[in-house]
Amino acid sequence: MARRLPTRAGSPRGAAPVTRPALPLFELAPRELAARDPSPTLALDFGMSLETYNKLVTRRELETEDTVAGDDALAGTLAAAPTTLRASASDAPLARGEVIGRYVVLDLVGAGGMGVVYAGYDPELDRKVALKLLRAPPPSAAASPSASGSRRRLVREAQALAKLAHPNVVAIHDVGEHDGSVWLAMEFVAGVTLAAWLRARPRSWPEVLEVLIPAGRGLAAAHEAQLLHRDFKPENIMVGDDGRVRVMDLGLARVTGDEPRAPPPAQDVALDGVAEALLPTLLTHGGALIGTPAYMAPEQLQGREVDVRADVFAFCVTLWEALHGVRPFAGETLAALTARVLAGEVSPPPSGRAAPAWLRRVCLRGLALEPGRRWSSMAAALAALDRGRRRARATRWIASIAALALAGAGLALHERAQAQAL
């Protein structure tokens, strides 16, 4: 059964220094998560420090009973926490040439919390595809009614996504089941994620908008198709080698207008990566928190019903991060991060990463604590960005014309002065 992180007071502290490089909590590499033992049990505390959590997830050998030998503080945290997360045990790589549906497996492309991605070949249409095999529930739960129901739900959602055709959304061609796991055949995109694109070199704010506005259009198209993304972030945006920007990993999406769900306790929150590994089970539980905490809207963190404005919030977090190099909400623990988000405490941008005041205002409105104070839709947010960008271009154009006019006037005066001197 999927678990979330309950708030607990008096969490143990003082974990020993990390002895190997640890990735920040919200920048965990999918490959690092996938490299863990395929069936660890991690008892996780909401108040756990990010350093302690990093130490957990980056260890490659985790034991069920004594998770981290020799670390009393960490072991105490694990023993005291009342919930556990168990990764799927069905992560054995598929062999080259194996067939899923009508598709032939070629090479392993990557792995993450949601599943494993392979390059594949479609012999009927003679094209390369991406095959994503979503993680199955643990064997002990695979035959349960909830697990079979979750698979049916995933198939339904994938079928809904397959109907979404937009140049800024990774296309889904087909969906099916393979050995108890749901698979998706998707458009194969050669390129890099927005996260990698931003790391490559410093980007100006016009460059950022050239990428984020098309991504926003893809998100708006999903909303028009009655779909919510719920995990929009730089890692889920592809900047293709063809120059086209695409939103991907809509596997966390929920069809809007679904049956009402009872929310979980308001203090529950799901972890990036680890919680996504339990996607098939999470989707069968009402109001389950699915997504990445650093990009989640307040109502999403509280387990309340969400709508398109939660995706608007995530879009503006992503835009702020792309512009300033840091996220708008800081926190050394999950509890601290959540407190900042729920208080609406936006951290000031660092010096040296200037962005126009109008652009900052657009972001801040999208980051409003109350959904009713945000942009009402992605279309409204994009319209504001387009207006601001057009005005900025017009201002630069007018300034350029004025500079040329001044230069011309100065040259004319200089020539007149020379003529009079003669």
Short mmCIF file of C-alpha atoms in Angstrom, two decimals:
data_model
loop_
_atom_site.label_atom_id
_atom_site.label_comp_id
_atom_site.label_asym_id
_atom_site.label_seq_id
_atom_site.Cartn_x
_atom_site.Cartn_y
_atom_site.Cartn_z
CA MET A 1 0.00 0.00 0.00
CA ALA A 2 1.30 3.44 -0.88
CA ARG A 3 2.39 5.57 2.05
CA ARG A 4 2.93 9.26 2.53
CA LEU A 5 4.98 11.21 4.99
CA PRO A 6 3.11 12.03 8.23
CA THR A 7 4.16 15.02 10.29
CA ARG A 8 5.93 13.96 13.47
CA ALA A 9 7.38 16.04 16.26
CA GLY A 10 10.78 15.48 17.80
CA SER A 11 12.40 13.70 14.87
CA PRO A 12 15.91 12.41 15.61
CA ARG A 13 18.71 14.61 14.37
CA GLY A 14 22.48 14.54 14.24
CA ALA A 15 22.99 12.03 11.46
CA ALA A 16 26.63 11.29 10.68
CA PRO A 17 28.18 13.29 7.82
CA VAL A 18 27.46 11.99 4.37
CA THR A 19 30.40 9.91 3.20
CA ARG A 20 29.54 10.07 -0.50
CA PRO A 21 28.12 12.81 -2.71
CA ALA A 22 24.40 13.22 -1.98
CA LEU A 23 22.01 14.85 -4.39
CA PRO A 24 19.56 17.46 -3.09
CA LEU A 25 16.16 16.01 -2.30
CA PHE A 26 14.37 17.64 -5.18
CA GLU A 27 17.15 17.01 -7.71
CA LEU A 28 17.47 13.27 -7.29
CA ALA A 29 18.68 11.77 -10.54
CA PRO A 30 16.27 9.14 -11.85
CA ARG A 31 19.19 6.81 -12.51
CA GLU A 32 20.34 7.16 -8.89
CA LEU A 33 16.92 6.19 -7.62
CA ALA A 34 16.73 3.30 -10.05
CA ALA A 35 20.17 2.07 -8.98
CA ARG A 36 18.93 1.22 -5.50
CA ASP A 37 18.24 -2.32 -4.47
CA PRO A 38 14.94 -3.10 -6.27
CA SER A 39 12.98 -3.94 -3.15
CA PRO A 40 14.09 -1.79 -0.22
CA THR A 41 11.83 -0.77 2.60
CA LEU A 42 12.27 2.86 3.61
CA ALA A 43 10.49 4.22 6.66
CA LEU A 44 10.41 7.95 6.12
CA ASP A 45 9.71 10.81 8.51
CA PHE A 46 8.21 14.10 7.35
CA GLY A 47 10.54 16.06 9.63
CA MET A 48 13.63 14.22 8.40
CA SER A 49 16.40 16.52 7.24
CA LEU A 50 17.19 16.55 3.54
CA GLU A 51 20.73 15.38 4.32
CA THR A 52 19.38 12.33 6.12
CA TYR A 53 16.94 11.57 3.34
CA ASN A 54 19.68 11.97 0.74
CA LYS A 55 21.77 9.50 2.68
CA LEU A 56 18.91 7.03 2.52
CA VAL A 57 18.09 7.24 -1.14
CA THR A 58 21.67 7.31 -2.41
CA ARG A 59 22.75 4.16 -0.58
CA ARG A 60 22.92 1.23 -2.97
CA GLU A 61 22.53 -1.48 -0.32
CA LEU A 62 19.49 -1.17 1.91
CA GLU A 63 18.36 -3.88 4.29
CA THR A 64 14.79 -4.41 5.36
CA GLU A 65 15.41 -4.75 9.10
CA ASP A 66 18.54 -2.65 9.70
CA THR A 67 18.44 -0.05 6.98
CA VAL A 68 21.69 1.78 7.70
CA ALA A 69 24.02 -0.08 10.02
CA GLY A 70 26.16 2.02 12.33
CA ASP A 71 24.01 5.15 12.11
CA ASP A 72 22.00 5.20 15.33
CA ALA A 73 20.26 8.51 14.66
CA LEU A 74 19.10 7.44 11.24
CA ALA A 75 18.14 3.98 12.43
CA GLY A 76 16.07 5.57 15.19
CA THR A 77 14.26 7.70 12.65
CA LEU A 78 13.47 4.66 10.58
CA ALA A 79 12.33 2.57 13.52
CA ALA A 80 10.07 5.28 14.92
CA ALA A 81 8.34 6.20 11.66
CA PRO A 82 4.97 4.47 11.34
CA THR A 83 4.90 4.15 7.55
CA THR A 84 7.03 2.55 4.88
CA LEU A 85 7.60 2.89 1.17
CA ARG A 86 8.50 -0.16 -0.84
CA ALA A 87 9.82 0.10 -4.37
CA SER A 88 8.66 -2.26 -7.06
CA ALA A 89 10.47 -5.56 -7.34
CA SER A 90 9.69 -5.91 -11.05
CA ASP A 91 12.53 -3.78 -12.39
CA ALA A 92 14.52 -6.44 -14.26
CA PRO A 93 15.63 -4.95 -17.60
CA LEU A 94 14.01 -6.20 -20.76
CA ALA A 95 16.27 -7.88 -23.28
CA ARG A 96 16.96 -6.34 -26.65
CA GLY A 97 14.58 -7.89 -29.16
CA GLU A 98 11.86 -8.62 -26.60
CA VAL A 99 8.39 -7.73 -27.84
CA ILE A 100 5.85 -5.59 -25.95
CA GLY A 101 2.59 -5.40 -27.83
CA ARG A 102 3.73 -4.93 -31.40
CA TYR A 103 6.88 -3.06 -30.39
CA VAL A 104 10.41 -4.43 -30.35
CA VAL A 105 12.65 -3.39 -27.45
CA LEU A 106 15.94 -1.83 -28.59
CA ASP A 107 17.93 -0.16 -25.81
CA LEU A 108 17.46 1.04 -22.25
CA VAL A 109 17.17 4.84 -22.29
CA GLY A 110 16.68 5.62 -18.62
CA ALA A 111 14.89 4.75 -15.41
CA GLY A 112 13.15 6.76 -12.74
CA GLY A 113 10.53 6.66 -10.06
CA MET A 114 7.66 6.14 -12.47
CA GLY A 115 9.23 3.37 -14.48
CA VAL A 116 11.78 2.36 -17.08
CA VAL A 117 12.08 3.84 -20.57
CA TYR A 118 13.36 1.94 -23.59
CA ALA A 119 13.96 2.89 -27.17
CA GLY A 120 11.72 0.69 -29.28
CA TYR A 121 10.80 -0.03 -32.87
CA ASP A 122 7.34 -0.09 -34.41
CA PRO A 123 7.55 -2.55 -37.33
CA GLU A 124 4.09 -1.71 -38.63
CA LEU A 125 4.78 2.00 -39.07
CA ASP A 126 8.57 1.66 -39.41
CA ARG A 127 9.44 4.22 -36.76
CA LYS A 128 11.36 4.55 -33.54
CA VAL A 129 9.33 4.98 -30.36
CA ALA A 130 9.90 5.38 -26.64
CA LEU A 131 8.50 2.54 -24.52
CA LYS A 132 7.77 3.44 -20.92
CA LEU A 133 7.08 0.48 -18.65
CA LEU A 134 5.41 1.83 -15.52
CA ARG A 135 6.37 0.28 -12.23
CA ALA A 136 4.11 -2.49 -10.99
CA PRO A 137 2.99 -2.79 -7.37
CA PRO A 138 4.93 -5.21 -5.11
CA PRO A 139 4.22 -8.90 -5.83
CA SER A 140 2.31 -9.22 -2.55
CA ALA A 141 -0.15 -6.58 -3.75
CA ALA A 142 -0.13 -7.25 -7.48
CA ALA A 143 -3.15 -9.56 -7.38
CA SER A 144 -5.23 -7.36 -5.09
CA PRO A 145 -8.40 -5.69 -6.37
CA SER A 146 -6.84 -2.27 -5.79
CA ALA A 147 -3.81 -3.16 -7.92
CA SER A 148 -5.92 -4.44 -10.81
CA GLY A 149 -8.12 -1.38 -10.46
CA SER A 150 -5.08 0.88 -10.58
CA ARG A 151 -3.90 -0.78 -13.77
CA ARG A 152 -7.29 -0.23 -15.36
CA ARG A 153 -7.19 3.38 -14.26
CA LEU A 154 -3.73 3.89 -15.73
CA VAL A 155 -4.88 2.40 -19.01
CA ARG A 156 -7.91 4.71 -19.06
CA GLU A 157 -5.77 7.76 -18.35
CA ALA A 158 -3.23 6.76 -20.99
CA GLN A 159 -6.04 6.33 -23.50
CA ALA A 160 -7.27 9.81 -22.65
CA LEU A 161 -3.74 11.17 -23.08
CA ALA A 162 -3.40 9.41 -26.42
CA LYS A 163 -6.25 11.54 -27.72
CA LEU A 164 -4.28 14.70 -26.97
CA ALA A 165 -2.50 15.84 -30.12
CA HIS A 166 -0.44 19.00 -29.69
CA PRO A 167 3.03 19.97 -30.96
CA ASN A 168 4.15 20.83 -27.43
CA VAL A 169 3.10 17.55 -25.81
CA VAL A 170 4.93 14.24 -26.20
CA ALA A 171 2.51 12.10 -28.18
CA ILE A 172 1.31 8.75 -26.84
CA HIS A 173 0.76 6.24 -29.63
CA ASP A 174 -0.40 3.14 -27.79
CA VAL A 175 -1.01 1.63 -24.35
CA GLY A 176 -1.28 -1.87 -22.95
CA GLU A 177 -0.22 -4.28 -20.20
CA HIS A 178 2.85 -6.48 -19.97
CA ASP A 179 3.38 -8.95 -17.10
CA GLY A 180 1.16 -6.94 -14.77
CA SER A 181 2.68 -3.57 -15.67
CA VAL A 182 1.16 -0.85 -17.82
CA TRP A 183 3.26 0.28 -20.78
CA LEU A 184 3.07 3.33 -23.01
CA ALA A 185 4.40 3.67 -26.55
CA MET A 186 5.32 7.32 -27.01
CA GLU A 187 6.92 9.68 -29.45
CA PHE A 188 10.70 9.33 -29.29
CA VAL A 189 12.22 12.77 -28.68
CA ALA A 190 15.93 13.40 -29.17
CA GLY A 191 16.96 16.27 -26.94
CA VAL A 192 17.49 17.32 -23.32
CA THR A 193 15.26 18.18 -20.41
CA LEU A 194 14.71 21.79 -19.43
CA ALA A 195 16.75 21.07 -16.30
CA ALA A 196 19.74 20.03 -18.42
CA TRP A 197 19.18 22.94 -20.83
CA LEU A 198 19.34 25.39 -17.93
CA ARG A 199 22.51 23.79 -16.56
CA ALA A 200 24.31 24.02 -19.90
CA ARG A 201 24.93 27.78 -19.62
CA PRO A 202 23.33 30.93 -18.20
CA ARG A 203 20.09 31.80 -20.00
CA SER A 204 18.62 35.27 -20.47
CA TRP A 205 14.99 35.87 -19.61
CA PRO A 206 13.99 36.11 -23.32
CA GLU A 207 15.61 32.69 -23.89
CA VAL A 208 13.74 31.26 -20.92
CA LEU A 209 10.42 32.52 -22.27
CA GLU A 210 11.18 31.04 -25.70
CA VAL A 211 11.12 27.64 -23.99
CA LEU A 212 8.59 28.07 -21.18
CA ILE A 213 5.84 29.69 -23.26
CA PRO A 214 5.63 26.71 -25.67
CA ALA A 215 5.71 24.36 -22.67
CA GLY A 216 2.85 26.37 -21.19
CA ARG A 217 0.92 25.95 -24.42
CA GLY A 218 1.31 22.20 -24.13
CA LEU A 219 0.06 22.34 -20.56
CA ALA A 220 -2.89 24.50 -21.64
CA ALA A 221 -3.74 21.96 -24.33
CA ALA A 222 -3.85 19.22 -21.70
CA HIS A 223 -6.23 21.36 -19.65
CA GLU A 224 -8.47 21.88 -22.66
CA ALA A 225 -8.62 18.10 -22.98
CA GLN A 226 -9.78 17.93 -19.32
CA LEU A 227 -6.42 16.63 -18.10
CA LEU A 228 -4.30 17.81 -15.20
CA HIS A 229 -0.56 17.20 -15.19
CA ARG A 230 0.10 17.49 -11.41
CA ASP A 231 3.87 17.07 -11.78
CA PHE A 232 4.97 19.89 -14.08
CA LYS A 233 8.69 20.64 -13.49
CA PRO A 234 11.92 21.14 -15.48
CA GLU A 235 12.60 17.40 -15.60
CA ASN A 236 9.27 16.88 -17.38
CA ILE A 237 9.93 19.34 -20.20
CA MET A 238 11.94 18.28 -23.25
CA VAL A 239 13.86 20.73 -25.42
CA GLY A 240 14.17 18.75 -28.64
CA ASP A 241 17.13 18.79 -30.99
CA ASP A 242 14.59 19.97 -33.57
CA GLY A 243 14.00 23.09 -31.48
CA ARG A 244 10.51 22.06 -30.42
CA VAL A 245 9.57 22.07 -26.74
CA ARG A 246 7.39 19.25 -25.42
CA VAL A 247 5.76 18.48 -22.08
CA MET A 248 6.18 14.87 -21.06
CA ASP A 249 5.42 12.45 -18.24
CA LEU A 250 1.74 13.18 -18.19
CA GLY A 251 1.50 9.75 -16.57
CA LEU A 252 0.77 11.54 -13.30
CA ALA A 253 -2.15 13.33 -14.91
CA ARG A 254 -5.69 12.93 -13.70
CA VAL A 255 -8.74 13.22 -15.89
CA THR A 256 -10.66 16.22 -14.54
CA GLY A 257 -14.23 15.68 -13.52
CA ASP A 258 -13.46 12.26 -11.99
CA GLU A 259 -15.41 10.97 -9.07
CA PRO A 260 -14.99 12.93 -5.80
CA ARG A 261 -12.27 11.72 -3.48
CA ALA A 262 -11.86 12.01 0.25
CA PRO A 263 -8.64 13.91 0.99
CA PRO A 264 -5.93 12.36 3.15
CA PRO A 265 -4.73 14.03 6.35
CA ALA A 266 -3.71 17.61 5.61
CA GLN A 267 -0.14 17.04 6.84
CA ASP A 268 0.60 14.17 4.47
CA VAL A 269 3.01 14.74 1.63
CA ALA A 270 4.56 12.45 -0.94
CA LEU A 271 8.26 12.36 -1.73
CA ASP A 272 9.79 13.03 -5.11
CA GLY A 273 10.88 9.87 -6.88
CA VAL A 274 10.15 7.43 -4.06
CA ALA A 275 6.44 8.15 -4.05
CA GLU A 276 6.33 8.03 -7.84
CA ALA A 277 7.63 4.48 -7.65
CA LEU A 278 4.27 3.60 -6.13
CA LEU A 279 2.25 5.32 -8.85
CA PRO A 280 -0.04 2.36 -9.66
CA THR A 281 -1.12 2.10 -6.03
CA LEU A 282 -1.26 5.82 -5.35
CA LEU A 283 -3.69 6.39 -8.17
CA THR A 284 -6.25 4.11 -6.57
CA HIS A 285 -6.39 6.07 -3.33
CA GLY A 286 -8.60 9.12 -3.09
CA GLY A 287 -6.78 12.41 -3.01
CA ALA A 288 -3.34 10.77 -2.93
CA LEU A 289 -0.55 13.31 -3.18
CA ILE A 290 1.20 12.70 -6.46
CA GLY A 291 3.94 14.99 -7.64
CA THR A 292 7.11 16.73 -6.51
CA PRO A 293 6.75 18.77 -3.29
CA ALA A 294 8.97 21.64 -4.48
CA TYR A 295 6.51 22.32 -7.32
CA MET A 296 3.23 21.45 -5.60
CA ALA A 297 0.54 24.03 -4.93
CA PRO A 298 -0.60 24.57 -1.32
CA GLU A 299 -3.90 22.81 -1.89
CA GLN A 300 -2.03 19.88 -3.42
CA LEU A 301 0.26 19.63 -0.39
CA GLN A 302 -2.79 19.68 1.86
CA GLY A 303 -4.46 16.85 -0.02
CA ARG A 304 -7.36 19.00 -1.18
CA GLU A 305 -9.00 18.79 -4.58
CA VAL A 306 -6.96 20.51 -7.28
CA ASP A 307 -7.77 22.04 -10.64
CA VAL A 308 -5.84 23.73 -13.43
CA ARG A 309 -4.62 26.42 -11.03
CA ALA A 310 -2.40 23.85 -9.31
CA ASP A 311 -0.64 23.33 -12.64
CA VAL A 312 -0.45 27.13 -13.04
CA PHE A 313 1.34 27.23 -9.67
CA ALA A 314 3.82 24.54 -10.77
CA PHE A 315 4.40 26.39 -14.05
CA CYS A 316 5.24 29.60 -12.18
CA VAL A 317 7.58 27.75 -9.79
CA THR A 318 9.36 26.36 -12.85
CA LEU A 319 9.46 29.78 -14.53
CA TRP A 320 10.85 31.43 -11.37
CA GLU A 321 13.52 28.75 -11.08
CA ALA A 322 14.50 29.11 -14.74
CA LEU A 323 14.76 32.89 -14.41
CA HIS A 324 16.54 33.11 -11.05
CA GLY A 325 18.39 29.81 -10.69
CA VAL A 326 16.61 29.03 -7.41
CA ARG A 327 13.10 27.97 -6.53
CA PRO A 328 10.74 30.48 -4.93
CA PHE A 329 10.20 28.44 -1.76
CA ALA A 330 13.16 27.29 0.33
CA GLY A 331 13.42 24.80 3.16
CA GLU A 332 16.00 22.43 4.61
CA THR A 333 13.37 19.84 5.45
CA LEU A 334 10.12 18.77 3.89
CA ALA A 335 8.30 20.32 6.83
CA ALA A 336 10.12 23.63 6.37
CA LEU A 337 9.44 23.65 2.64
CA THR A 338 5.75 22.95 3.19
CA ALA A 339 5.54 25.66 5.85
CA ARG A 340 7.02 28.21 3.44
CA VAL A 341 4.61 27.22 0.68
CA LEU A 342 1.57 27.31 2.97
CA ALA A 343 2.65 30.70 4.33
CA GLY A 344 3.25 32.08 0.84
CA GLU A 345 6.81 33.09 1.78
CA VAL A 346 8.58 33.62 -1.54
CA SER A 347 12.36 33.90 -1.20
CA PRO A 348 13.86 37.01 -2.84
CA PRO A 349 15.70 36.31 -6.10
CA PRO A 350 19.50 36.32 -5.91
CA SER A 351 21.46 39.27 -7.23
CA GLY A 352 22.91 38.87 -10.68
CA ARG A 353 19.86 37.05 -12.09
CA ALA A 354 17.83 40.06 -13.11
CA ALA A 355 14.41 39.73 -14.70
CA PRO A 356 11.98 42.52 -15.58
CA ALA A 357 9.60 43.65 -12.86
CA TRP A 358 6.59 42.78 -15.03
CA LEU A 359 7.82 39.20 -15.37
CA ARG A 360 8.31 38.89 -11.62
CA ARG A 361 4.73 40.12 -11.12
CA VAL A 362 3.41 37.46 -13.49
CA CYS A 363 5.24 34.78 -11.51
CA LEU A 364 4.11 36.07 -8.13
CA ARG A 365 0.48 36.09 -9.16
CA GLY A 366 0.77 32.47 -10.25
CA LEU A 367 2.39 31.63 -6.89
CA ALA A 368 -0.44 33.09 -4.82
CA LEU A 369 -1.43 31.03 -1.79
CA GLU A 370 -5.14 31.04 -2.63
CA PRO A 371 -6.10 29.51 -6.00
CA GLY A 372 -8.62 32.31 -6.58
CA ARG A 373 -5.81 34.90 -6.58
CA ARG A 374 -3.77 33.10 -9.23
CA TRP A 375 -4.16 33.23 -12.98
CA SER A 376 -7.45 31.49 -13.65
CA SER A 377 -5.94 29.32 -16.38
CA MET A 378 -2.74 28.62 -18.28
CA ALA A 379 -4.21 30.60 -21.17
CA ALA A 380 -4.51 33.66 -18.93
CA ALA A 381 -0.94 33.28 -17.66
CA LEU A 382 0.41 32.83 -21.19
CA ALA A 383 -1.52 35.88 -22.39
CA ALA A 384 0.14 37.95 -19.64
CA LEU A 385 3.56 36.64 -20.65
CA ASP A 386 2.89 37.38 -24.32
CA ARG A 387 1.72 40.93 -23.53
CA GLY A 388 4.76 41.61 -21.39
CA ARG A 389 7.12 40.19 -23.97
CA ARG A 390 5.57 42.27 -26.77
CA ARG A 391 5.81 45.42 -24.68
CA ALA A 392 9.43 44.69 -23.84
CA ARG A 393 10.22 44.17 -27.52
CA ALA A 394 8.42 47.38 -28.43
CA THR A 395 10.31 49.27 -25.74
CA ARG A 396 13.63 47.92 -27.01
CA TRP A 397 12.65 48.80 -30.58
CA ILE A 398 11.68 52.35 -29.61
CA ALA A 399 14.90 52.70 -27.63
CA SER A 400 16.91 51.51 -30.63
CA ILE A 401 15.14 53.95 -32.95
CA ALA A 402 15.69 56.77 -30.47
CA ALA A 403 19.37 55.88 -30.18
CA LEU A 404 19.73 55.88 -33.96
CA ALA A 405 17.92 59.19 -34.19
CA LEU A 406 20.19 60.73 -31.57
CA ALA A 407 23.24 59.36 -33.33
CA GLY A 408 21.99 60.76 -36.63
CA ALA A 409 21.28 64.15 -35.09
CA GLY A 410 24.70 64.23 -33.53
CA LEU A 411 26.34 63.37 -36.85
CA ALA A 412 24.35 66.09 -38.60
CA LEU A 413 25.38 68.66 -36.02
CA HIS A 414 28.99 67.58 -36.34
CA GLU A 415 28.91 67.88 -40.13
CA ARG A 416 27.22 71.29 -39.90
CA ALA A 417 29.87 72.49 -37.47
CA GLN A 418 32.61 71.31 -39.81
CA ALA A 419 30.96 73.06 -42.76
CA GLN A 420 30.72 76.31 -40.83
CA ALA A 421 34.36 76.03 -39.86
CA LEU A 422 35.30 75.89 -43.51
#
